[in-house]
């Protein structure tokens, strides 16, 4: 073995002695060491992950199309009757828990002494509502209902019975109200709406599928009778075993077709002049003064 190594060393020395001096042009890679194809970057391999890591990584929902987060294939193609037949008309509501609402009040993002509606919640910039993708407002959930202490006046689009009871137990008031797409766009971005000089729209009546919900006093619907709502408040207190306190809210309720508190429908708000201009045309006044309830029962 030593003779073999010695012979190998001797052969190597002989090759070096016969070779020319090392030059820069001779310092090149061996044949086949480099390829001229497309260079792979870290983004081509999912930021350097291996196949095993990609197999076990979190995946998007079934049918999700990368690059277009609001158009999965269920919405791009006609659906099955029992699966996604209503996917293009299904309403979505942003969940708002009582513990998150209490947190916003504690941090000073929301004033509990003033009415809380879509505009007040979106003004915190903690929520985003896009009516163009069928997001129709807020859903008040009961998380944190046992510790909610604030007597607030809140208007949401959907609310659970436990959440309603928690607010009323603290001396507050809850209303569920419907916003159509145009009214919701104005309520979500009021400053942009005012700067464009648009007329404040009147809230339209809810569709036929939601009429029953908003006319039910059990849901505190804004189309229900006040006497029926008081009966439901007392019934909810009796069922849950607490004494119904007096309502500690002194703010007036919005009209059923009103978008903003204190600003009637049909007006134009000028931020530069800090004024609200009401319509003067008799035809416009008649249109904007007609209540939604007149259309429902006529």
mmCIF file of C-alpha atoms in Angstrom:
data_model
loop_
_atom_site.group_PDB
_atom_site.id
_atom_site.type_symbol
_atom_site.label_atom_id
_atom_site.label_comp_id
_atom_site.label_asym_id
_atom_site.label_seq_id
_atom_site.Cartn_x
_atom_site.Cartn_y
_atom_site.Cartn_z
ATOM 1 C CA UNK A 1 0.000 0.000 0.000
ATOM 2 C CA UNK A 2 2.900 2.321 0.804
ATOM 3 C CA UNK A 3 4.418 1.550 -2.599
ATOM 4 C CA UNK A 4 1.095 2.416 -4.205
ATOM 5 C CA UNK A 5 0.975 5.751 -2.362
ATOM 6 C CA UNK A 6 4.590 6.435 -3.234
ATOM 7 C CA UNK A 7 3.937 5.720 -6.844
ATOM 8 C CA UNK A 8 0.874 7.962 -6.783
ATOM 9 C CA UNK A 9 2.858 10.824 -5.273
ATOM 10 C CA UNK A 10 5.611 10.311 -7.825
ATOM 11 C CA UNK A 11 3.133 10.425 -10.670
ATOM 12 C CA UNK A 12 1.609 13.638 -9.265
ATOM 13 C CA UNK A 13 5.042 15.288 -8.998
ATOM 14 C CA UNK A 14 5.815 14.287 -12.564
ATOM 15 C CA UNK A 15 2.554 15.885 -13.775
ATOM 16 C CA UNK A 16 3.292 19.133 -11.916
ATOM 17 C CA UNK A 17 6.860 19.275 -13.249
ATOM 18 C CA UNK A 18 5.715 18.908 -16.825
ATOM 19 C CA UNK A 19 2.774 21.331 -16.487
ATOM 20 C CA UNK A 20 3.105 25.036 -17.221
ATOM 21 C CA UNK A 21 2.922 27.667 -14.526
ATOM 22 C CA UNK A 22 -0.578 28.366 -13.055
ATOM 23 C CA UNK A 23 -2.201 31.360 -14.668
ATOM 24 C CA UNK A 24 -5.494 33.187 -14.032
ATOM 25 C CA UNK A 25 -6.979 31.935 -17.287
ATOM 26 C CA UNK A 26 -6.224 28.386 -16.209
ATOM 27 C CA UNK A 27 -8.200 28.771 -12.947
ATOM 28 C CA UNK A 28 -11.537 27.655 -14.281
ATOM 29 C CA UNK A 29 -14.134 25.127 -13.236
ATOM 30 C CA UNK A 30 -14.054 21.588 -14.400
ATOM 31 C CA UNK A 31 -16.206 20.601 -17.320
ATOM 32 C CA UNK A 32 -19.803 20.153 -16.181
ATOM 33 C CA UNK A 33 -19.328 21.899 -12.841
ATOM 34 C CA UNK A 34 -21.644 24.753 -13.839
ATOM 35 C CA UNK A 35 -24.786 24.770 -15.947
ATOM 36 C CA UNK A 36 -26.101 27.545 -18.152
ATOM 37 C CA UNK A 37 -29.768 26.952 -17.299
ATOM 38 C CA UNK A 38 -32.145 29.057 -15.179
ATOM 39 C CA UNK A 39 -30.722 30.027 -11.817
ATOM 40 C CA UNK A 40 -32.883 28.947 -8.903
ATOM 41 C CA UNK A 41 -33.486 31.593 -6.268
ATOM 42 C CA UNK A 42 -34.802 31.157 -2.751
ATOM 43 C CA UNK A 43 -38.279 32.289 -3.801
ATOM 44 C CA UNK A 44 -38.460 29.482 -6.347
ATOM 45 C CA UNK A 45 -38.201 26.928 -3.572
ATOM 46 C CA UNK A 46 -40.679 28.565 -1.169
ATOM 47 C CA UNK A 47 -37.993 30.567 0.620
ATOM 48 C CA UNK A 48 -35.654 27.609 0.999
ATOM 49 C CA UNK A 49 -38.108 25.111 2.445
ATOM 50 C CA UNK A 50 -37.667 21.468 1.659
ATOM 51 C CA UNK A 51 -40.326 19.225 0.235
ATOM 52 C CA UNK A 52 -41.108 17.785 3.646
ATOM 53 C CA UNK A 53 -41.613 21.239 5.143
ATOM 54 C CA UNK A 54 -43.929 22.207 2.293
ATOM 55 C CA UNK A 55 -46.001 19.076 2.732
ATOM 56 C CA UNK A 56 -46.542 19.814 6.420
ATOM 57 C CA UNK A 57 -47.005 23.571 6.101
ATOM 58 C CA UNK A 58 -50.331 25.370 6.596
ATOM 59 C CA UNK A 59 -52.455 25.291 3.475
ATOM 60 C CA UNK A 60 -55.173 27.698 2.322
ATOM 61 C CA UNK A 61 -58.834 26.599 2.350
ATOM 62 C CA UNK A 62 -59.915 24.080 -0.235
ATOM 63 C CA UNK A 63 -60.486 25.769 -3.563
ATOM 64 C CA UNK A 64 -58.556 28.923 -2.681
ATOM 65 C CA UNK A 65 -56.810 30.588 -5.603
ATOM 66 C CA UNK A 66 -53.485 32.217 -4.796
ATOM 67 C CA UNK A 67 -53.239 35.855 -5.805
ATOM 68 C CA UNK A 68 -56.967 36.561 -5.662
ATOM 69 C CA UNK A 69 -58.134 36.286 -2.081
ATOM 70 C CA UNK A 70 -61.729 37.376 -2.725
ATOM 71 C CA UNK A 71 -62.543 35.101 -5.668
ATOM 72 C CA UNK A 72 -62.116 31.435 -4.782
ATOM 73 C CA UNK A 73 -63.494 28.999 -7.292
ATOM 74 C CA UNK A 74 -66.737 28.617 -5.342
ATOM 75 C CA UNK A 75 -67.576 32.215 -6.278
ATOM 76 C CA UNK A 76 -66.223 32.147 -9.810
ATOM 77 C CA UNK A 77 -68.380 29.287 -11.032
ATOM 78 C CA UNK A 78 -72.045 28.402 -10.588
ATOM 79 C CA UNK A 79 -72.579 26.220 -7.571
ATOM 80 C CA UNK A 80 -74.526 23.239 -6.421
ATOM 81 C CA UNK A 81 -77.900 23.787 -4.791
ATOM 82 C CA UNK A 82 -76.887 22.178 -1.499
ATOM 83 C CA UNK A 83 -73.304 23.502 -1.415
ATOM 84 C CA UNK A 84 -72.660 27.022 -2.641
ATOM 85 C CA UNK A 85 -75.785 28.113 -4.465
ATOM 86 C CA UNK A 86 -75.923 31.357 -2.459
ATOM 87 C CA UNK A 87 -72.189 32.015 -2.359
ATOM 88 C CA UNK A 88 -72.523 35.196 -4.431
ATOM 89 C CA UNK A 89 -75.313 36.632 -2.280
ATOM 90 C CA UNK A 90 -74.352 35.404 1.174
ATOM 91 C CA UNK A 91 -74.021 38.219 3.715
ATOM 92 C CA UNK A 92 -70.977 38.434 5.953
ATOM 93 C CA UNK A 93 -70.814 40.176 9.327
ATOM 94 C CA UNK A 94 -67.614 41.180 11.108
ATOM 95 C CA UNK A 95 -67.578 39.591 14.594
ATOM 96 C CA UNK A 96 -67.382 42.062 17.483
ATOM 97 C CA UNK A 97 -67.108 40.504 20.923
ATOM 98 C CA UNK A 98 -68.055 42.283 24.122
ATOM 99 C CA UNK A 99 -64.556 41.803 25.526
ATOM 100 C CA UNK A 100 -63.068 43.523 22.451
ATOM 101 C CA UNK A 101 -65.635 46.309 22.758
ATOM 102 C CA UNK A 102 -64.753 46.785 26.441
ATOM 103 C CA UNK A 103 -61.071 46.865 25.521
ATOM 104 C CA UNK A 104 -61.648 49.629 22.977
ATOM 105 C CA UNK A 105 -63.575 51.620 25.578
ATOM 106 C CA UNK A 106 -60.836 51.138 28.184
ATOM 107 C CA UNK A 107 -58.181 52.359 25.745
ATOM 108 C CA UNK A 108 -60.197 55.436 24.828
ATOM 109 C CA UNK A 109 -60.917 54.465 21.233
ATOM 110 C CA UNK A 110 -64.681 54.579 21.835
ATOM 111 C CA UNK A 111 -66.635 56.993 24.022
ATOM 112 C CA UNK A 112 -69.279 54.972 25.940
ATOM 113 C CA UNK A 113 -71.383 58.074 26.626
ATOM 114 C CA UNK A 114 -72.080 58.530 22.899
ATOM 115 C CA UNK A 115 -74.060 56.269 20.551
ATOM 116 C CA UNK A 116 -71.980 53.500 19.011
ATOM 117 C CA UNK A 117 -72.759 52.493 15.449
ATOM 118 C CA UNK A 118 -70.934 51.453 12.290
ATOM 119 C CA UNK A 119 -69.312 54.867 11.876
ATOM 120 C CA UNK A 120 -68.010 54.933 15.456
ATOM 121 C CA UNK A 121 -66.584 51.424 15.216
ATOM 122 C CA UNK A 122 -64.913 52.011 11.851
ATOM 123 C CA UNK A 123 -63.479 55.326 13.095
ATOM 124 C CA UNK A 124 -61.270 53.354 15.478
ATOM 125 C CA UNK A 125 -59.491 51.907 12.393
ATOM 126 C CA UNK A 126 -59.489 48.537 14.130
ATOM 127 C CA UNK A 127 -62.081 47.089 11.766
ATOM 128 C CA UNK A 128 -62.453 47.066 8.010
ATOM 129 C CA UNK A 129 -65.771 46.642 6.241
ATOM 130 C CA UNK A 130 -65.981 46.342 2.468
ATOM 131 C CA UNK A 131 -69.593 46.394 1.243
ATOM 132 C CA UNK A 132 -68.460 45.417 -2.264
ATOM 133 C CA UNK A 133 -67.641 41.898 -1.074
ATOM 134 C CA UNK A 134 -70.960 41.523 0.786
ATOM 135 C CA UNK A 135 -69.821 42.584 4.237
ATOM 136 C CA UNK A 136 -72.919 44.119 5.787
ATOM 137 C CA UNK A 137 -71.812 45.270 9.236
ATOM 138 C CA UNK A 138 -71.070 43.864 12.684
ATOM 139 C CA UNK A 139 -72.135 40.789 14.603
ATOM 140 C CA UNK A 140 -72.127 41.361 18.379
ATOM 141 C CA UNK A 141 -70.997 38.143 20.078
ATOM 142 C CA UNK A 142 -71.222 37.133 23.753
ATOM 143 C CA UNK A 143 -67.513 36.622 24.494
ATOM 144 C CA UNK A 144 -66.867 38.571 27.704
ATOM 145 C CA UNK A 145 -70.557 38.919 28.543
ATOM 146 C CA UNK A 146 -70.028 38.068 32.240
ATOM 147 C CA UNK A 147 -67.704 41.027 32.810
ATOM 148 C CA UNK A 148 -69.129 43.733 30.556
ATOM 149 C CA UNK A 149 -69.730 46.834 32.746
ATOM 150 C CA UNK A 150 -70.586 49.706 30.400
ATOM 151 C CA UNK A 151 -74.146 51.039 29.873
ATOM 152 C CA UNK A 152 -73.727 51.752 26.156
ATOM 153 C CA UNK A 153 -76.101 52.588 23.352
ATOM 154 C CA UNK A 154 -74.993 50.386 20.460
ATOM 155 C CA UNK A 155 -76.409 49.655 17.036
ATOM 156 C CA UNK A 156 -75.194 46.561 15.189
ATOM 157 C CA UNK A 157 -76.509 44.472 12.334
ATOM 158 C CA UNK A 158 -76.730 41.165 14.190
ATOM 159 C CA UNK A 159 -76.464 40.210 17.859
ATOM 160 C CA UNK A 160 -76.780 37.052 19.919
ATOM 161 C CA UNK A 161 -79.276 36.841 22.768
ATOM 162 C CA UNK A 162 -76.526 36.523 25.376
ATOM 163 C CA UNK A 163 -74.779 39.648 24.101
ATOM 164 C CA UNK A 164 -78.034 41.613 24.152
ATOM 165 C CA UNK A 165 -78.736 40.476 27.724
ATOM 166 C CA UNK A 166 -75.228 41.454 28.867
ATOM 167 C CA UNK A 167 -75.564 45.003 27.549
ATOM 168 C CA UNK A 168 -79.065 45.438 28.993
ATOM 169 C CA UNK A 169 -77.956 44.023 32.344
ATOM 170 C CA UNK A 170 -75.405 46.861 32.545
ATOM 171 C CA UNK A 171 -78.134 49.406 31.791
ATOM 172 C CA UNK A 172 -77.400 49.793 28.091
ATOM 173 C CA UNK A 173 -79.463 49.548 24.936
ATOM 174 C CA UNK A 174 -79.030 47.412 21.819
ATOM 175 C CA UNK A 175 -80.572 47.858 18.401
ATOM 176 C CA UNK A 176 -80.093 45.698 15.322
ATOM 177 C CA UNK A 177 -80.468 47.654 12.102
ATOM 178 C CA UNK A 178 -80.006 46.945 8.414
ATOM 179 C CA UNK A 179 -77.721 48.969 6.145
ATOM 180 C CA UNK A 180 -77.907 48.716 2.391
ATOM 181 C CA UNK A 181 -74.707 48.908 0.337
ATOM 182 C CA UNK A 182 -74.865 52.630 -0.411
ATOM 183 C CA UNK A 183 -75.670 53.598 3.180
ATOM 184 C CA UNK A 184 -72.950 51.327 4.490
ATOM 185 C CA UNK A 185 -70.337 52.885 2.193
ATOM 186 C CA UNK A 186 -71.251 56.303 3.590
ATOM 187 C CA UNK A 187 -71.152 55.063 7.186
ATOM 188 C CA UNK A 188 -67.827 53.248 6.852
ATOM 189 C CA UNK A 189 -65.952 56.199 5.275
ATOM 190 C CA UNK A 190 -67.918 59.343 6.181
ATOM 191 C CA UNK A 191 -65.045 61.768 5.559
ATOM 192 C CA UNK A 192 -64.474 60.503 2.031
ATOM 193 C CA UNK A 193 -68.222 60.641 1.426
ATOM 194 C CA UNK A 194 -68.479 64.241 2.644
ATOM 195 C CA UNK A 195 -65.434 65.412 0.666
ATOM 196 C CA UNK A 196 -66.979 64.114 -2.553
ATOM 197 C CA UNK A 197 -70.055 66.250 -1.918
ATOM 198 C CA UNK A 198 -72.431 63.317 -2.077
ATOM 199 C CA UNK A 199 -75.906 63.461 -0.628
ATOM 200 C CA UNK A 200 -76.344 61.433 2.536
ATOM 201 C CA UNK A 201 -78.554 58.526 1.430
ATOM 202 C CA UNK A 202 -81.541 57.221 3.293
ATOM 203 C CA UNK A 203 -81.354 53.673 4.503
ATOM 204 C CA UNK A 204 -83.446 51.358 2.415
ATOM 205 C CA UNK A 205 -85.748 48.705 3.791
ATOM 206 C CA UNK A 206 -84.178 45.299 4.436
ATOM 207 C CA UNK A 207 -84.743 42.521 1.884
ATOM 208 C CA UNK A 208 -87.583 40.076 2.283
ATOM 209 C CA UNK A 209 -85.330 37.474 3.890
ATOM 210 C CA UNK A 210 -84.426 39.867 6.740
ATOM 211 C CA UNK A 211 -87.764 41.590 7.352
ATOM 212 C CA UNK A 212 -88.812 39.041 9.952
ATOM 213 C CA UNK A 213 -85.530 39.339 11.847
ATOM 214 C CA UNK A 214 -85.581 43.137 12.116
ATOM 215 C CA UNK A 215 -89.286 43.227 13.009
ATOM 216 C CA UNK A 216 -88.788 40.792 15.897
ATOM 217 C CA UNK A 217 -88.504 42.493 19.302
ATOM 218 C CA UNK A 218 -86.579 39.503 20.617
ATOM 219 C CA UNK A 219 -83.705 40.505 18.312
ATOM 220 C CA UNK A 220 -84.151 44.189 19.274
ATOM 221 C CA UNK A 221 -84.894 44.932 15.647
ATOM 222 C CA UNK A 222 -85.203 48.570 14.714
ATOM 223 C CA UNK A 223 -88.547 47.901 12.984
ATOM 224 C CA UNK A 224 -90.189 46.384 16.073
ATOM 225 C CA UNK A 225 -92.583 48.125 18.453
ATOM 226 C CA UNK A 226 -91.196 49.737 21.586
ATOM 227 C CA UNK A 227 -93.796 48.127 23.838
ATOM 228 C CA UNK A 228 -92.940 44.660 22.545
ATOM 229 C CA UNK A 229 -89.272 45.390 23.059
ATOM 230 C CA UNK A 230 -89.834 46.278 26.727
ATOM 231 C CA UNK A 231 -91.636 42.968 27.232
ATOM 232 C CA UNK A 232 -88.737 41.088 25.691
ATOM 233 C CA UNK A 233 -86.242 42.952 27.876
ATOM 234 C CA UNK A 234 -88.136 41.951 30.999
ATOM 235 C CA UNK A 235 -88.540 38.390 29.783
ATOM 236 C CA UNK A 236 -84.818 38.092 29.097
ATOM 237 C CA UNK A 237 -84.046 39.346 32.620
ATOM 238 C CA UNK A 238 -86.469 36.867 34.184
ATOM 239 C CA UNK A 239 -85.066 33.934 32.228
ATOM 240 C CA UNK A 240 -81.434 34.779 33.071
ATOM 241 C CA UNK A 241 -82.142 35.675 36.681
ATOM 242 C CA UNK A 242 -81.110 39.312 37.012
ATOM 243 C CA UNK A 243 -82.967 42.477 37.940
ATOM 244 C CA UNK A 244 -83.579 44.642 34.927
ATOM 245 C CA UNK A 245 -82.072 48.082 35.640
ATOM 246 C CA UNK A 246 -83.315 51.335 34.283
ATOM 247 C CA UNK A 247 -81.902 52.300 30.927
ATOM 248 C CA UNK A 248 -79.007 54.661 31.589
ATOM 249 C CA UNK A 249 -78.871 55.850 27.989
ATOM 250 C CA UNK A 250 -80.244 59.314 27.281
ATOM 251 C CA UNK A 251 -79.375 59.660 23.589
ATOM 252 C CA UNK A 252 -82.199 59.705 21.078
ATOM 253 C CA UNK A 253 -82.650 56.839 18.659
ATOM 254 C CA UNK A 254 -81.870 57.315 15.005
ATOM 255 C CA UNK A 255 -84.688 57.320 12.523
ATOM 256 C CA UNK A 256 -85.127 53.997 10.766
ATOM 257 C CA UNK A 257 -83.845 55.505 7.506
ATOM 258 C CA UNK A 258 -81.105 57.665 9.055
ATOM 259 C CA UNK A 259 -77.418 56.883 8.533
ATOM 260 C CA UNK A 260 -75.693 59.353 10.892
ATOM 261 C CA UNK A 261 -76.731 60.633 14.307
ATOM 262 C CA UNK A 262 -77.891 64.234 14.122
ATOM 263 C CA UNK A 263 -77.669 64.501 10.323
ATOM 264 C CA UNK A 264 -80.907 63.910 8.406
ATOM 265 C CA UNK A 265 -80.945 61.966 5.176
ATOM 266 C CA UNK A 266 -80.778 64.009 1.985
ATOM 267 C CA UNK A 267 -78.354 66.553 3.452
ATOM 268 C CA UNK A 268 -74.953 67.553 2.142
ATOM 269 C CA UNK A 269 -72.093 68.068 4.610
ATOM 270 C CA UNK A 270 -69.418 70.658 3.838
ATOM 271 C CA UNK A 271 -66.257 70.042 5.846
ATOM 272 C CA UNK A 272 -64.679 73.285 4.611
ATOM 273 C CA UNK A 273 -67.619 75.410 5.776
ATOM 274 C CA UNK A 274 -68.459 73.115 8.722
ATOM 275 C CA UNK A 275 -72.110 73.264 7.744
ATOM 276 C CA UNK A 276 -74.903 70.858 6.861
ATOM 277 C CA UNK A 277 -77.091 71.850 3.923
ATOM 278 C CA UNK A 278 -80.618 70.448 3.898
ATOM 279 C CA UNK A 279 -82.580 69.981 0.652
ATOM 280 C CA UNK A 280 -84.888 72.831 -0.362
ATOM 281 C CA UNK A 281 -86.700 71.234 -3.267
ATOM 282 C CA UNK A 282 -90.165 70.094 -2.241
ATOM 283 C CA UNK A 283 -89.882 66.877 -4.239
ATOM 284 C CA UNK A 284 -86.604 66.006 -2.543
ATOM 285 C CA UNK A 285 -88.017 66.818 0.890
ATOM 286 C CA UNK A 286 -90.993 64.590 0.292
ATOM 287 C CA UNK A 287 -88.749 61.734 -0.794
ATOM 288 C CA UNK A 288 -86.318 61.964 2.125
ATOM 289 C CA UNK A 289 -89.008 62.598 4.758
ATOM 290 C CA UNK A 290 -90.982 59.506 3.847
ATOM 291 C CA UNK A 291 -90.254 56.804 6.385
ATOM 292 C CA UNK A 292 -89.304 53.257 5.519
ATOM 293 C CA UNK A 293 -92.146 51.976 7.689
ATOM 294 C CA UNK A 294 -94.626 53.731 5.389
ATOM 295 C CA UNK A 295 -93.285 51.630 2.499
ATOM 296 C CA UNK A 296 -93.384 48.408 4.522
ATOM 297 C CA UNK A 297 -97.011 48.709 5.594
ATOM 298 C CA UNK A 298 -98.395 50.445 2.498
#
